[in-house]
Amino acid sequence: MALSKNLKRKVNSENRVFHDEWTENYAFILPSFINAKPTCLICNEGVSACKEYNIRRHHETKHANFKVAFPQKTEARKHKIEALKGAYAHSSRILVRGLTSQQKVTSASLKASWVLAKHNKPFTDADVFKEMMVTVLEELDTSKSMDGVIESVKQMSLSARSAACRIEALSDAVQGAIIAGVNHANYFSLAIDESTDNTDVAQLCVYVRYFDGKDFKEELLSLIPLEGHTTGDVIFAKLEELFQLHSLSFERVNLIVTDGAPAMVGKHRGLVSRLKQLAPQMHGLHCLIHQSVLCARLSGELKNVMDKVMKVINFVRGTSSTQHRLFRQLVAESADAAHDDLLLHNDVRWLSKGKALDRFCALLNEIKAFLGMSKSKAAADHLILLEDEKFMSNVAFVSDIFGHLNLLNLQLQGRDKTIVDMVEKLESFTRKLEMLEADISTGRLLHFSALKKTAGEVTELMVDFIKRLRANFTSRFEDYSIPKDIIDFIRDPALCEMREYSNLKKVALYILTMFPSTYVCESSFSAMNAIKTHERNRLTHQNLENCLRIKVTSISPDIQKIVTSGRCQFSH
C-alpha cells in the first residue's frame, strides 16, 4: 500500500498533447492561455483531462445529434466548425479586452506605489492619493468619456496592504535586475556602513558597484538589520549569508570600502580581514571622505578656540527658548544681518563645523549686541572673549580653513564618483595647501577672506596648522596614486595606442568598478530615517528595505512583466 501511495498517478506529469484532428472529429479546441483545458466549441464546456476518451465521451453524450446534422468529412461540417471557432475567438477577444483593462488598472496601481515609495510616503497615503485623483478628475471633466477613466481609478487597489504588496513586487523586480547584473559582471566592489534607525536597530547598508555592459551601476544590494551586537564576526556572518542567498562569489570582489570603524577594519576580527582570508585578491579601503575629515581634526589651542565658539553659540541658542527667540528678533531687525540665525555644530555631519563657523563670523556684530543686552555673567564673559583680537583672528582663520575643506568635501560627495575622480581632487587639494601655506606666510591673505576682514595678525600657530594639514593629506593619500597612463586612458581612450588598448581597458574597468567612499551608504541612511520616522516605527525590516531600494535605485522595473506574471493579484 505504501508503494502504491508513492506511485500515485499525476495527470500533469503525463505530458498529454492535444491532437488537431480532434477539432474535426469532436468539435474541440485547446485554448492558447496557460493551463488551458480542451474546450467544446458547441457548448464551451471543458473536460478535465486532455484524453481522446474524455473528449469523445463528452461529444457523443451531449451532442449526439451534431454528427447527424453535420456528417464527418463533409463541407457542411467543415464550415460549421469554422463558424464555431470564429464565434469562440470573438467571445475570447471580449474576455481578453476585459483582462487587459484590468491589467492596466493594476499597472497604474504599481506605478502609483512606485511614486509613493520614491517620495518616502507611508503606505496609508495611497488611499488619499486615490481619493485625490478621483476628486480632481470629477472636477476637471464632467463628460461621459471621463466616466470610464474615473471608474478605472476607483477600481485601483491602493489600500495600505496593497501598496505594501505592490512595493514589494517592485523592489523584488529591481533586486532581481541588480543580482543578474552583478552575476554577469567580471568584478564588482562593495561599500558597507552601519547606522542606527529611529527604533535603535542597527542597519547594515551594503551597496554594490558594477559594470553592466553599458553603464556603471551603484545599487543597494541589501539593508540588513542587526538586532544584537555589531561586531566584525556578526557583520561577516550576515554578509556571507547574503552572498550565499544570491549565489554571489567573494572571488569577484575587487574592493570593499568601509567607514574605518574597528568592526570593519580590525586587524584580526574585523570584516575586511575576515573577507581577505576568503578572497586574498580583495582590497580594503577606508572611505576617502572620512579620511579627509580626519586629516583636519583640530588639536591644542585651535581646538580650544573651536570649543569656546561652540559655547557662545550654545549660550545664545540653547539657554532657553525665550533667549533664542529674542536673538532671532534682534537679527531680523538688523539691516546688515546676512542670515536669520546661528547654526548648531554636529560632529557627525561632515560640513557642520565649517558652516557653523561661517555663520558665527557673519553674525558677529549681532551676537555682540545681544550679549551686551544680557545681564548674566556668562554673557559678559562671552562678550569679553569676542572682544579679544587674537582670539577672533584664530576664529577667522579656522573659519577660512574649514571653508576650503568644506569645498573639497562637496567635490568628493555625490553618486557615480570614481576613485580616479577622488584621487585627482585630493592631489589637487594637497597642491592647494602648498599655495595656502605660501599665501598666509607672506601675509597677503588672498584666500583667507575672514582673517583679512578682521585685520588680525598671522601667527606661527596658523602656519604650523597648514603645514601639518598638508603633511596629513600627503601621508594618508600617497598610497592611492594611480599611474598617469591609466588616468589618461580613462579620461580619453583615443589617446592610447592600439597595442596597449586591451590591457589598459581591463585595468581601467577594474579601477572604475571600485567605490571610492561610503557616500552612497551615508545618503541612504538619510533616506532611511526619512522613511522610518517615529510615526512609522512599526515598519517591518523587509518593508523598510523595499521602500529604501525604490527610493535610491536608478533601475526602472518592467511593470508589464510584473502585471502579466500574476504577482499582483486583481483581488488585492
Coordinates of C-alpha atoms in Angstrom, one line a residue:
M1 CA 0.0 0.0 0.0
A2 CA 2.8 2.4 0.8
L3 CA 4.3 1.8 -2.6
S4 CA 1.1 2.5 -4.4
K5 CA 0.8 5.8 -2.5
N6 CA 4.2 6.9 -3.6
L7 CA 3.4 5.9 -7.2
K8 CA 0.1 7.7 -7.4
R9 CA -0.6 8.9 -11.0
K10 CA -0.5 12.7 -11.6
V11 CA -2.2 13.9 -14.8
N12 CA 0.1 16.9 -15.0
S13 CA 3.1 14.7 -15.2
E14 CA 1.9 12.6 -18.2
N15 CA 2.6 15.3 -20.8
R16 CA -0.6 14.7 -22.8
V17 CA -0.8 16.5 -26.1
F18 CA -3.9 17.8 -27.9
H19 CA -4.3 16.5 -31.5
D20 CA -5.6 18.7 -34.2
E21 CA -7.9 16.0 -35.7
W22 CA -10.0 16.2 -32.5
T23 CA -11.3 19.5 -33.7
E24 CA -12.6 17.9 -36.9
N25 CA -13.9 14.8 -35.2
Y26 CA -15.3 16.2 -31.9
A27 CA -15.5 20.0 -32.3
F28 CA -12.9 20.6 -29.6
I29 CA -10.0 23.0 -29.4
L30 CA -7.2 23.8 -26.9
P31 CA -7.2 27.5 -26.0
S32 CA -3.8 29.2 -26.1
F33 CA -3.6 30.5 -22.5
I34 CA -1.6 28.8 -19.7
N35 CA -3.1 25.7 -18.1
A36 CA -5.9 25.6 -20.6
K37 CA -8.1 22.5 -20.9
P38 CA -9.7 21.1 -24.1
T39 CA -12.9 23.1 -24.7
C40 CA -16.0 22.2 -26.6
L41 CA -16.9 24.6 -29.4
I42 CA -20.6 23.8 -29.2
C43 CA -21.3 24.3 -25.5
N44 CA -18.0 26.0 -24.4
E45 CA -17.5 23.4 -21.6
G46 CA -14.1 22.0 -20.8
V47 CA -13.0 18.5 -20.0
S48 CA -10.8 17.7 -17.0
A49 CA -8.0 15.8 -18.9
C50 CA -6.5 16.0 -22.4
K51 CA -7.5 12.5 -23.4
E52 CA -9.4 11.4 -26.5
Y53 CA -11.6 9.1 -24.5
N54 CA -12.9 12.0 -22.3
I55 CA -13.4 14.3 -25.3
R56 CA -15.2 11.6 -27.4
R57 CA -17.5 10.7 -24.4
H58 CA -18.5 14.4 -24.0
H59 CA -19.2 14.8 -27.7
E60 CA -21.2 11.6 -28.1
T61 CA -23.1 12.0 -24.8
K62 CA -24.1 15.7 -25.1
H63 CA -24.0 16.4 -28.8
A64 CA -25.1 13.1 -30.4
N65 CA -27.3 15.0 -33.0
F66 CA -24.2 17.0 -34.2
K67 CA -22.8 14.2 -36.4
V68 CA -26.3 13.6 -37.8
A69 CA -26.8 17.2 -38.8
F70 CA -23.2 17.6 -39.9
P71 CA -21.7 14.3 -41.0
Q72 CA -18.0 13.8 -40.8
K73 CA -15.7 14.8 -43.8
T74 CA -18.4 16.9 -45.4
E75 CA -18.2 20.6 -46.4
A76 CA -21.1 21.4 -44.2
R77 CA -19.3 20.1 -41.1
K78 CA -16.2 21.9 -42.1
H79 CA -18.0 25.2 -42.5
K80 CA -19.9 24.7 -39.2
I81 CA -16.7 24.1 -37.2
E82 CA -15.0 27.1 -38.7
A83 CA -18.1 29.2 -37.7
L84 CA -17.9 27.8 -34.2
K85 CA -14.2 28.6 -34.0
G86 CA -14.9 32.2 -35.2
A87 CA -17.7 32.6 -32.6
Y88 CA -15.3 31.3 -29.8
A89 CA -12.5 33.6 -30.9
H90 CA -14.9 36.6 -30.8
S91 CA -16.0 35.8 -27.3
S92 CA -12.4 35.3 -26.2
R93 CA -11.4 38.7 -27.6
I94 CA -14.1 40.3 -25.4
L95 CA -12.7 38.5 -22.4
V96 CA -9.1 39.3 -23.2
R97 CA -10.1 43.0 -23.6
G98 CA -11.6 42.9 -20.1
L99 CA -8.4 41.3 -18.7
T100 CA -6.2 43.8 -20.4
S101 CA -8.3 46.7 -19.0
Q102 CA -7.9 45.1 -15.5
Q103 CA -4.2 44.7 -16.1
K104 CA -3.9 48.4 -17.0
V105 CA -5.6 49.2 -13.7
T106 CA -3.0 47.0 -11.9
S107 CA -0.2 48.6 -13.8
A108 CA -1.4 52.1 -12.8
S109 CA -1.6 50.9 -9.2
L110 CA 2.0 49.7 -9.4
K111 CA 3.2 53.0 -10.8
A112 CA 1.3 54.9 -8.1
S113 CA 3.0 52.7 -5.5
W114 CA 6.4 53.4 -7.1
V115 CA 5.8 57.2 -6.8
L116 CA 4.7 56.7 -3.2
A117 CA 7.9 54.9 -2.3
K118 CA 10.1 57.4 -4.3
H119 CA 8.8 60.2 -2.1
N120 CA 9.1 58.3 1.3
K121 CA 5.4 58.4 1.8
P122 CA 3.6 55.9 4.1
F123 CA 1.5 53.1 2.6
T124 CA -1.6 54.6 4.1
D125 CA -1.2 57.7 1.9
A126 CA -2.1 55.6 -1.1
D127 CA -5.8 55.8 -0.3
V128 CA -5.5 59.6 0.0
F129 CA -3.7 59.6 -3.3
K130 CA -6.6 57.7 -4.9
E131 CA -9.3 59.9 -3.4
M132 CA -7.5 63.0 -4.6
M133 CA -7.2 61.6 -8.2
V134 CA -11.0 60.8 -8.3
T135 CA -11.9 64.3 -6.9
V136 CA -9.6 66.1 -9.4
L137 CA -10.9 64.1 -12.4
E138 CA -14.5 64.7 -11.4
E139 CA -13.9 68.4 -11.0
L140 CA -11.9 68.9 -14.2
D141 CA -14.1 67.0 -16.7
T142 CA -17.8 66.0 -16.4
S143 CA -18.1 64.5 -19.8
K144 CA -19.3 60.9 -20.3
S145 CA -16.0 59.9 -21.8
M146 CA -14.4 60.7 -18.4
D147 CA -16.7 58.4 -16.5
G148 CA -14.8 55.4 -17.6
V149 CA -11.5 56.9 -16.5
I150 CA -12.9 57.8 -13.1
E151 CA -14.3 54.3 -12.7
S152 CA -10.9 52.8 -13.5
V153 CA -9.3 55.0 -10.9
K154 CA -11.9 53.8 -8.4
Q155 CA -11.0 50.2 -9.3
M156 CA -7.3 50.8 -8.5
S157 CA -6.3 48.8 -5.4
L158 CA -4.4 51.2 -3.2
S159 CA -5.1 50.2 0.3
A160 CA -2.1 50.2 2.7
R161 CA -1.8 46.4 2.4
S162 CA -2.0 46.6 -1.4
A163 CA 0.6 49.4 -1.5
A164 CA 2.9 47.3 0.6
C165 CA 2.5 44.3 -1.7
R166 CA 3.0 46.4 -4.8
I167 CA 6.1 48.0 -3.4
E168 CA 7.4 44.5 -2.5
A169 CA 6.9 43.3 -6.1
L170 CA 8.6 46.4 -7.5
S171 CA 11.5 46.0 -5.1
D172 CA 11.9 42.4 -5.9
A173 CA 12.0 43.2 -9.6
V174 CA 14.7 45.8 -9.1
Q175 CA 16.7 43.5 -6.9
G176 CA 16.4 40.7 -9.5
A177 CA 17.9 43.1 -12.1
I178 CA 20.7 44.0 -9.7
I179 CA 21.6 40.4 -8.9
A180 CA 21.5 39.5 -12.6
G181 CA 23.8 42.4 -13.4
V182 CA 26.3 41.5 -10.6
N183 CA 26.4 37.8 -11.6
H184 CA 27.3 38.8 -15.2
A185 CA 30.0 41.3 -14.1
N186 CA 33.6 40.2 -14.1
Y187 CA 34.3 42.0 -10.8
F188 CA 32.5 44.4 -8.5
S189 CA 33.1 46.4 -5.3
L190 CA 31.2 46.8 -2.1
A191 CA 30.5 49.9 0.1
I192 CA 29.5 48.9 3.6
D193 CA 28.4 51.1 6.5
E194 CA 26.3 50.7 9.6
S195 CA 23.9 53.2 11.3
T196 CA 21.0 53.1 13.8
D197 CA 17.5 53.8 12.7
N198 CA 14.8 55.6 14.7
T199 CA 14.0 52.5 16.7
D200 CA 17.6 51.9 17.8
V201 CA 18.0 48.9 15.4
A202 CA 21.5 48.9 13.7
Q203 CA 21.1 48.7 10.0
L204 CA 23.9 47.4 7.8
C205 CA 23.8 49.1 4.4
V206 CA 25.5 47.1 1.6
Y207 CA 26.0 48.7 -1.8
V208 CA 27.5 47.2 -4.9
R209 CA 29.2 48.9 -7.9
Y210 CA 29.5 47.0 -11.1
F211 CA 29.6 47.4 -14.9
D212 CA 26.5 46.0 -16.7
G213 CA 28.0 46.2 -20.2
K214 CA 26.7 49.7 -20.8
D215 CA 26.9 51.7 -17.6
F216 CA 28.5 51.6 -14.2
K217 CA 25.8 51.0 -11.6
E218 CA 25.7 51.8 -7.9
E219 CA 22.8 49.9 -6.3
L220 CA 21.6 48.9 -2.9
L221 CA 22.3 45.2 -2.6
S222 CA 20.7 44.8 0.9
L223 CA 19.8 46.6 4.1
I224 CA 20.5 44.1 6.8
P225 CA 19.1 44.6 10.4
L226 CA 21.5 43.8 13.2
E227 CA 19.3 43.2 16.3
G228 CA 22.1 42.5 18.7
H229 CA 25.9 43.2 18.6
T230 CA 27.5 44.8 15.6
T231 CA 31.0 43.1 15.8
G232 CA 33.1 42.1 12.8
D233 CA 32.1 38.5 13.3
V234 CA 28.4 39.3 13.2
I235 CA 28.7 41.5 10.1
F236 CA 30.8 38.9 8.4
A237 CA 28.2 36.2 9.0
K238 CA 25.4 38.4 7.7
L239 CA 27.4 39.3 4.6
E240 CA 28.3 35.7 3.9
E241 CA 24.7 34.6 4.3
L242 CA 23.7 37.3 1.8
F243 CA 26.2 36.2 -0.8
Q244 CA 25.1 32.5 -0.4
L245 CA 21.4 33.5 -0.8
H246 CA 22.1 35.2 -4.1
S247 CA 24.8 32.8 -5.3
L248 CA 27.4 35.6 -5.4
S249 CA 31.2 35.0 -5.1
F250 CA 33.7 36.9 -3.0
E251 CA 36.3 36.0 -5.6
R252 CA 35.0 38.7 -7.9
V253 CA 35.0 41.5 -5.3
N254 CA 37.9 43.7 -6.1
L255 CA 37.4 46.3 -3.3
I256 CA 35.5 46.8 -0.1
V257 CA 35.2 50.3 1.3
T258 CA 34.1 51.0 4.9
D259 CA 34.0 53.9 7.3
G260 CA 37.1 52.7 9.2
A261 CA 35.3 51.5 12.4
P262 CA 37.1 48.8 14.4
A263 CA 34.4 46.3 13.5
M264 CA 35.2 46.9 9.8
V265 CA 39.0 47.2 9.7
G266 CA 40.1 45.4 12.9
K267 CA 43.4 43.6 12.3
H268 CA 42.3 40.1 13.4
R269 CA 38.4 40.0 13.7
G270 CA 37.4 43.0 11.5
L271 CA 35.2 42.4 8.5
V272 CA 37.9 43.3 5.9
S273 CA 40.5 40.9 7.4
R274 CA 37.9 38.1 7.6
L275 CA 36.9 38.6 4.0
K276 CA 40.6 38.7 2.9
Q277 CA 41.0 35.3 4.3
L278 CA 38.3 34.0 1.9
A279 CA 39.4 36.2 -1.0
P280 CA 43.1 37.3 -0.8
Q281 CA 42.7 39.4 -4.0
M282 CA 40.3 41.7 -2.3
H283 CA 41.5 45.2 -1.4
G284 CA 40.2 47.2 1.6
L285 CA 39.8 50.9 1.6
H286 CA 39.0 53.4 4.4
C287 CA 36.4 55.9 2.9
L288 CA 38.4 58.7 1.3
I289 CA 35.9 61.3 2.5
H290 CA 36.2 60.1 6.1
Q291 CA 39.9 60.3 5.8
S292 CA 39.9 63.8 4.5
V293 CA 37.7 64.8 7.5
L294 CA 40.1 63.1 9.9
C295 CA 43.1 65.0 8.4
A296 CA 41.5 68.3 9.6
R297 CA 41.0 67.4 13.2
L298 CA 41.8 70.3 15.5
S299 CA 44.1 70.0 18.5
G300 CA 45.7 72.2 21.1
E301 CA 44.9 75.9 21.0
L302 CA 42.8 75.8 17.8
K303 CA 40.6 73.1 19.4
N304 CA 40.2 75.3 22.4
V305 CA 39.1 78.2 20.1
M306 CA 36.5 75.9 18.5
D307 CA 35.1 74.8 21.8
K308 CA 34.7 78.3 23.1
V309 CA 32.9 79.3 19.9
M310 CA 30.5 76.4 20.4
K311 CA 29.9 77.6 24.0
V312 CA 28.9 81.0 22.7
I313 CA 26.5 79.5 20.1
N314 CA 25.0 77.1 22.7
F315 CA 24.6 80.0 25.1
V316 CA 22.6 82.1 22.6
R317 CA 20.6 79.2 21.2
G318 CA 20.3 76.7 24.0
T319 CA 20.0 78.5 27.3
S320 CA 16.2 79.0 26.8
S321 CA 13.7 79.2 24.1
T322 CA 12.9 82.8 25.1
Q323 CA 16.5 83.8 24.7
H324 CA 16.7 82.2 21.3
R325 CA 13.5 84.0 20.1
L326 CA 14.9 87.3 21.3
F327 CA 18.1 86.8 19.4
R328 CA 16.3 85.9 16.2
Q329 CA 14.1 89.0 16.7
L330 CA 17.3 91.1 17.0
V331 CA 18.8 89.6 13.9
A332 CA 15.5 90.1 11.9
E333 CA 15.6 93.8 12.9
S334 CA 19.2 94.3 11.8
A335 CA 19.6 95.7 8.3
D336 CA 23.1 94.3 8.0
A337 CA 22.4 90.7 9.0
A338 CA 23.1 88.2 6.2
H339 CA 21.4 85.3 8.0
D340 CA 18.5 84.8 10.3
D341 CA 20.0 82.5 13.0
L342 CA 23.1 80.7 14.2
L343 CA 23.8 77.1 13.4
L344 CA 24.5 74.4 15.9
H345 CA 27.5 72.2 15.4
N346 CA 27.2 68.4 15.0
D347 CA 30.4 66.3 14.8
V348 CA 28.7 63.6 12.8
R349 CA 27.9 65.9 9.9
W350 CA 30.9 66.5 7.6
L351 CA 30.1 70.1 6.7
S352 CA 28.7 71.2 10.1
K353 CA 31.9 72.7 11.6
G354 CA 32.7 75.0 8.7
K355 CA 29.1 76.1 8.3
A356 CA 28.7 76.9 12.0
L357 CA 31.9 79.0 12.0
D358 CA 31.0 80.8 8.8
R359 CA 27.5 81.7 10.2
F360 CA 29.2 82.8 13.5
C361 CA 31.6 85.2 11.8
A362 CA 28.8 86.6 9.6
L363 CA 26.6 87.4 12.6
L364 CA 29.4 88.5 14.9
N365 CA 28.1 92.1 15.3
E366 CA 24.6 90.9 16.2
I367 CA 26.0 88.4 18.7
K368 CA 28.0 91.1 20.4
A369 CA 24.9 93.4 20.6
F370 CA 22.8 90.6 22.0
L371 CA 25.4 89.6 24.7
G372 CA 25.7 93.3 25.6
M373 CA 22.0 93.5 26.3
S374 CA 22.1 90.4 28.5
K375 CA 22.6 90.9 32.3
S376 CA 24.0 87.5 33.0
K377 CA 27.6 86.9 34.0
A378 CA 28.1 84.2 31.3
A379 CA 27.1 86.7 28.6
A380 CA 29.6 89.2 29.9
D381 CA 32.4 86.6 29.9
H382 CA 31.5 85.6 26.3
L383 CA 31.5 89.3 25.3
I384 CA 35.0 89.8 26.7
L385 CA 36.2 86.8 24.7
L386 CA 34.7 88.1 21.5
E387 CA 36.5 91.5 22.0
D388 CA 39.9 89.7 22.2
E389 CA 41.6 90.4 18.8
K390 CA 43.9 87.3 19.0
F391 CA 41.0 85.0 19.7
M392 CA 38.9 86.4 16.9
S393 CA 41.9 86.1 14.5
N394 CA 42.1 82.4 15.3
V395 CA 38.3 82.1 14.9
A396 CA 38.5 83.7 11.4
F397 CA 41.5 81.5 10.4
V398 CA 39.7 78.3 11.4
S399 CA 36.5 79.5 9.6
D400 CA 38.6 80.1 6.4
I401 CA 40.3 76.8 6.6
F402 CA 37.1 74.8 7.1
G403 CA 35.6 76.8 4.2
H404 CA 38.3 75.3 1.9
L405 CA 37.8 71.9 3.5
N406 CA 34.0 72.0 3.0
L407 CA 34.6 72.9 -0.7
L408 CA 36.7 69.8 -1.0
N409 CA 34.2 67.7 0.8
L410 CA 31.4 68.8 -1.5
Q411 CA 33.6 67.9 -4.5
L412 CA 34.1 64.4 -3.1
Q413 CA 30.4 63.8 -2.3
G414 CA 27.9 62.5 -4.8
R415 CA 26.9 59.3 -6.6
D416 CA 28.8 57.9 -9.5
K417 CA 32.2 59.3 -8.4
T418 CA 35.1 57.2 -9.4
I419 CA 38.2 56.5 -7.4
V420 CA 40.1 58.4 -10.2
D421 CA 38.0 61.5 -9.6
M422 CA 38.6 61.3 -5.9
V423 CA 42.3 60.8 -6.1
E424 CA 42.7 63.7 -8.5
K425 CA 40.6 66.0 -6.2
L426 CA 42.7 65.0 -3.2
E427 CA 46.0 65.5 -5.1
S428 CA 44.8 68.9 -6.3
F429 CA 43.8 69.9 -2.7
T430 CA 47.3 68.9 -1.5
R431 CA 48.8 71.2 -4.0
K432 CA 46.3 73.9 -3.0
L433 CA 47.5 73.6 0.6
E434 CA 51.0 74.5 -0.6
M435 CA 49.5 77.6 -2.1
L436 CA 47.6 78.4 1.1
E437 CA 50.8 78.0 3.1
A438 CA 52.6 80.4 0.9
D439 CA 49.7 82.9 0.9
I440 CA 49.5 83.0 4.7
S441 CA 53.3 83.0 5.2
T442 CA 53.6 86.2 3.1
G443 CA 50.7 87.8 4.8
R444 CA 48.8 88.5 1.5
L445 CA 45.7 86.5 2.7
L446 CA 44.2 86.3 -0.8
H447 CA 42.5 83.0 0.2
F448 CA 41.7 83.9 3.8
S449 CA 38.8 86.4 3.5
A450 CA 37.5 86.2 7.1
L451 CA 41.0 86.6 8.5
K452 CA 41.7 89.5 6.2
K453 CA 38.4 91.2 7.2
T454 CA 39.4 91.1 10.9
A455 CA 42.8 92.6 10.1
G456 CA 44.2 90.1 12.6
E457 CA 47.8 89.1 12.9
V458 CA 49.1 86.0 11.2
T459 CA 50.7 83.7 13.9
E460 CA 53.1 80.8 13.8
L461 CA 50.2 78.7 15.0
M462 CA 48.3 79.2 11.8
V463 CA 51.3 78.5 9.5
D464 CA 52.1 75.3 11.5
F465 CA 48.5 74.1 11.2
I466 CA 48.5 74.4 7.4
K467 CA 51.9 72.6 7.3
R468 CA 50.6 69.7 9.5
L469 CA 47.4 69.6 7.4
R470 CA 49.4 69.2 4.2
A471 CA 51.6 66.6 5.8
N472 CA 48.5 64.6 6.9
F473 CA 47.0 64.7 3.4
T474 CA 50.2 63.7 1.8
S475 CA 50.8 60.7 4.2
R476 CA 47.2 59.5 4.1
F477 CA 46.7 59.5 0.3
E478 CA 50.2 58.7 -1.1
D479 CA 49.2 55.0 -1.3
Y480 CA 46.3 55.8 -3.7
S481 CA 48.3 57.2 -6.6
I482 CA 47.2 55.8 -10.0
P483 CA 49.6 55.6 -12.9
K484 CA 49.2 58.5 -15.3
D485 CA 48.7 56.3 -18.4
I486 CA 45.7 54.7 -16.8
I487 CA 44.2 58.0 -15.8
D488 CA 44.8 59.3 -19.4
F489 CA 43.1 56.3 -20.8
I490 CA 40.1 56.7 -18.5
R491 CA 39.8 60.3 -19.5
D492 CA 40.3 59.8 -23.2
P493 CA 40.7 56.2 -24.6
A494 CA 41.5 57.7 -28.1
L495 CA 44.9 58.8 -26.8
C496 CA 46.0 55.2 -26.2
E497 CA 47.9 53.2 -28.7
M498 CA 46.0 50.1 -30.0
R499 CA 48.7 47.6 -28.8
E500 CA 48.1 48.9 -25.2
Y501 CA 44.3 49.2 -25.6
S502 CA 43.3 45.7 -24.5
N503 CA 45.4 45.6 -21.3
L504 CA 44.6 49.2 -20.3
K505 CA 40.9 48.6 -20.9
K506 CA 40.9 45.7 -18.4
V507 CA 42.8 47.7 -15.8
A508 CA 40.5 50.7 -16.3
L509 CA 37.3 48.7 -15.9
Y510 CA 38.8 47.1 -12.8
I511 CA 39.6 50.5 -11.3
L512 CA 36.3 52.1 -12.4
T513 CA 34.2 49.5 -10.6
M514 CA 35.8 50.5 -7.3
F515 CA 33.9 52.5 -4.7
P516 CA 35.9 55.5 -3.5
S517 CA 33.8 56.3 -0.5
T518 CA 30.8 55.3 1.6
Y519 CA 28.8 58.3 0.4
V520 CA 26.0 56.2 -1.1
C521 CA 25.6 54.5 2.3
E522 CA 25.5 57.8 4.2
S523 CA 23.0 59.3 1.8
S524 CA 20.9 56.1 2.1
F525 CA 20.8 56.4 5.9
S526 CA 19.3 59.9 5.5
A527 CA 16.6 58.4 3.2
M528 CA 16.1 55.5 5.7
N529 CA 15.4 57.9 8.5
A530 CA 13.0 59.9 6.3
I531 CA 11.2 56.6 5.6
K532 CA 11.2 55.0 9.1
T533 CA 10.1 58.0 11.1
H534 CA 8.8 57.9 14.7
E535 CA 5.3 57.9 13.3
R536 CA 6.2 54.8 11.2
N537 CA 8.2 53.0 13.8
R538 CA 6.3 49.7 13.3
L539 CA 7.5 49.4 9.7
T540 CA 9.0 45.9 9.2
H541 CA 12.6 45.4 8.2
Q542 CA 11.5 43.9 4.9
N543 CA 9.2 46.8 4.1
L544 CA 11.9 49.3 5.1
E545 CA 14.4 47.7 2.7
N546 CA 11.8 47.6 -0.1
C547 CA 11.0 51.3 0.3
L548 CA 14.6 52.3 0.5
R549 CA 15.6 50.3 -2.6
I550 CA 12.9 52.0 -4.7
K551 CA 14.0 55.4 -3.3
V552 CA 17.7 55.1 -4.2
T553 CA 17.7 52.9 -7.3
S554 CA 18.4 54.1 -10.8
I555 CA 16.8 51.0 -12.3
S556 CA 13.2 51.1 -13.7
P557 CA 11.4 47.8 -13.3
D558 CA 9.4 46.2 -16.1
I559 CA 5.9 47.0 -14.9
Q560 CA 4.2 45.0 -17.7
K561 CA 6.2 41.9 -16.8
I562 CA 5.1 42.2 -13.1
V563 CA 1.5 42.5 -14.1
T564 CA 1.4 39.6 -16.6
S565 CA 3.4 37.3 -14.2
G566 CA 0.4 37.2 -11.9
R567 CA 2.5 38.6 -9.0
C568 CA -0.1 41.3 -8.3
Q569 CA -3.5 39.6 -7.9
F570 CA -6.5 41.5 -9.0
S571 CA -8.4 40.7 -5.8
H572 CA -6.0 42.7 -3.6

